[in-house]
Amino acid sequence: MEAKPKKKEAFCVPVDNYDLLTAKASQLRALLILISGPGYENFTELSPEDQDRILWLATELSNEVHTLLN
């Protein structure tokens, strides 16, 4: 018996939040690209304080995206 593919649920974001949500999500993606993969070596060469600040920024951006989705 084959498993049925799951139905995709509707995704709704208030129109007022859409532009801000897409901007924050794009910023977060760009930041994570810079500190992962080939950029990870540069990230690890930063001071621990700067690494913490960058990770704090990523956390804040992800929290904002999460808030805008709810």
Short mmCIF file of C-alpha atoms in Angstrom, two decimals:
data_model
loop_
_atom_site.label_atom_id
_atom_site.label_comp_id
_atom_site.label_asym_id
_atom_site.label_seq_id
_atom_site.Cartn_x
_atom_site.Cartn_y
_atom_site.Cartn_z
CA MET A 1 0.00 0.00 0.00
CA GLU A 2 1.47 3.34 -1.05
CA ALA A 3 1.49 6.30 1.28
CA LYS A 4 -0.66 9.16 0.09
CA PRO A 5 1.15 12.45 -0.38
CA LYS A 6 0.28 14.94 2.32
CA LYS A 7 -1.89 17.87 1.36
CA LYS A 8 -0.22 21.22 1.57
CA GLU A 9 -1.92 23.46 4.06
CA ALA A 10 -2.85 27.00 3.12
CA PHE A 11 -0.32 29.59 4.18
CA CYS A 12 -1.73 32.95 5.16
CA VAL A 13 0.12 36.07 6.20
CA PRO A 14 -1.64 39.37 6.84
CA VAL A 15 -1.04 41.69 3.88
CA ASP A 16 0.36 44.35 6.20
CA ASN A 17 3.07 41.95 7.37
CA TYR A 18 3.99 40.43 4.00
CA ASP A 19 6.60 42.97 2.88
CA LEU A 20 8.24 43.11 6.30
CA LEU A 21 8.18 39.31 6.58
CA THR A 22 9.82 38.80 3.21
CA ALA A 23 12.44 41.47 3.98
CA LYS A 24 13.33 39.94 7.36
CA ALA A 25 13.42 36.42 5.91
CA SER A 26 15.71 37.61 3.09
CA GLN A 27 18.01 39.36 5.58
CA LEU A 28 18.19 36.23 7.73
CA ARG A 29 18.94 34.04 4.70
CA ALA A 30 21.72 36.38 3.55
CA LEU A 31 23.25 36.48 7.02
CA LEU A 32 23.20 32.70 7.36
CA ILE A 33 24.78 32.28 3.92
CA LEU A 34 27.65 34.51 5.06
CA ILE A 35 28.34 32.50 8.22
CA SER A 36 27.92 28.99 6.82
CA GLY A 37 29.46 26.97 4.01
CA PRO A 38 32.41 28.80 2.45
CA GLY A 39 31.83 31.81 4.73
CA TYR A 40 32.19 29.75 7.89
CA GLU A 41 35.98 30.07 7.89
CA ASN A 42 35.70 33.87 7.87
CA PHE A 43 33.11 33.69 10.65
CA THR A 44 35.39 31.56 12.84
CA GLU A 45 38.22 34.06 12.38
CA LEU A 46 36.15 36.82 13.99
CA SER A 47 36.49 37.58 17.67
CA PRO A 48 34.19 35.64 19.99
CA GLU A 49 32.36 38.91 20.74
CA ASP A 50 31.69 39.55 17.04
CA GLN A 51 30.58 35.94 16.55
CA ASP A 52 28.15 36.36 19.46
CA ARG A 53 26.80 39.60 17.98
CA ILE A 54 26.23 37.98 14.58
CA LEU A 55 24.47 35.00 16.14
CA TRP A 56 22.40 37.39 18.27
CA LEU A 57 21.40 39.23 15.08
CA ALA A 58 20.39 35.93 13.44
CA THR A 59 18.34 35.06 16.52
CA GLU A 60 16.61 38.44 16.52
CA LEU A 61 15.80 38.18 12.82
CA SER A 62 14.41 34.66 13.23
CA ASN A 63 12.29 35.82 16.18
CA GLU A 64 10.90 38.67 14.06
CA VAL A 65 10.06 36.27 11.22
CA HIS A 66 8.38 33.92 13.68
CA THR A 67 6.36 36.78 15.19
CA LEU A 68 5.25 37.98 11.77
CA LEU A 69 4.09 34.48 10.87
CA ASN A 70 1.83 34.25 13.90
#
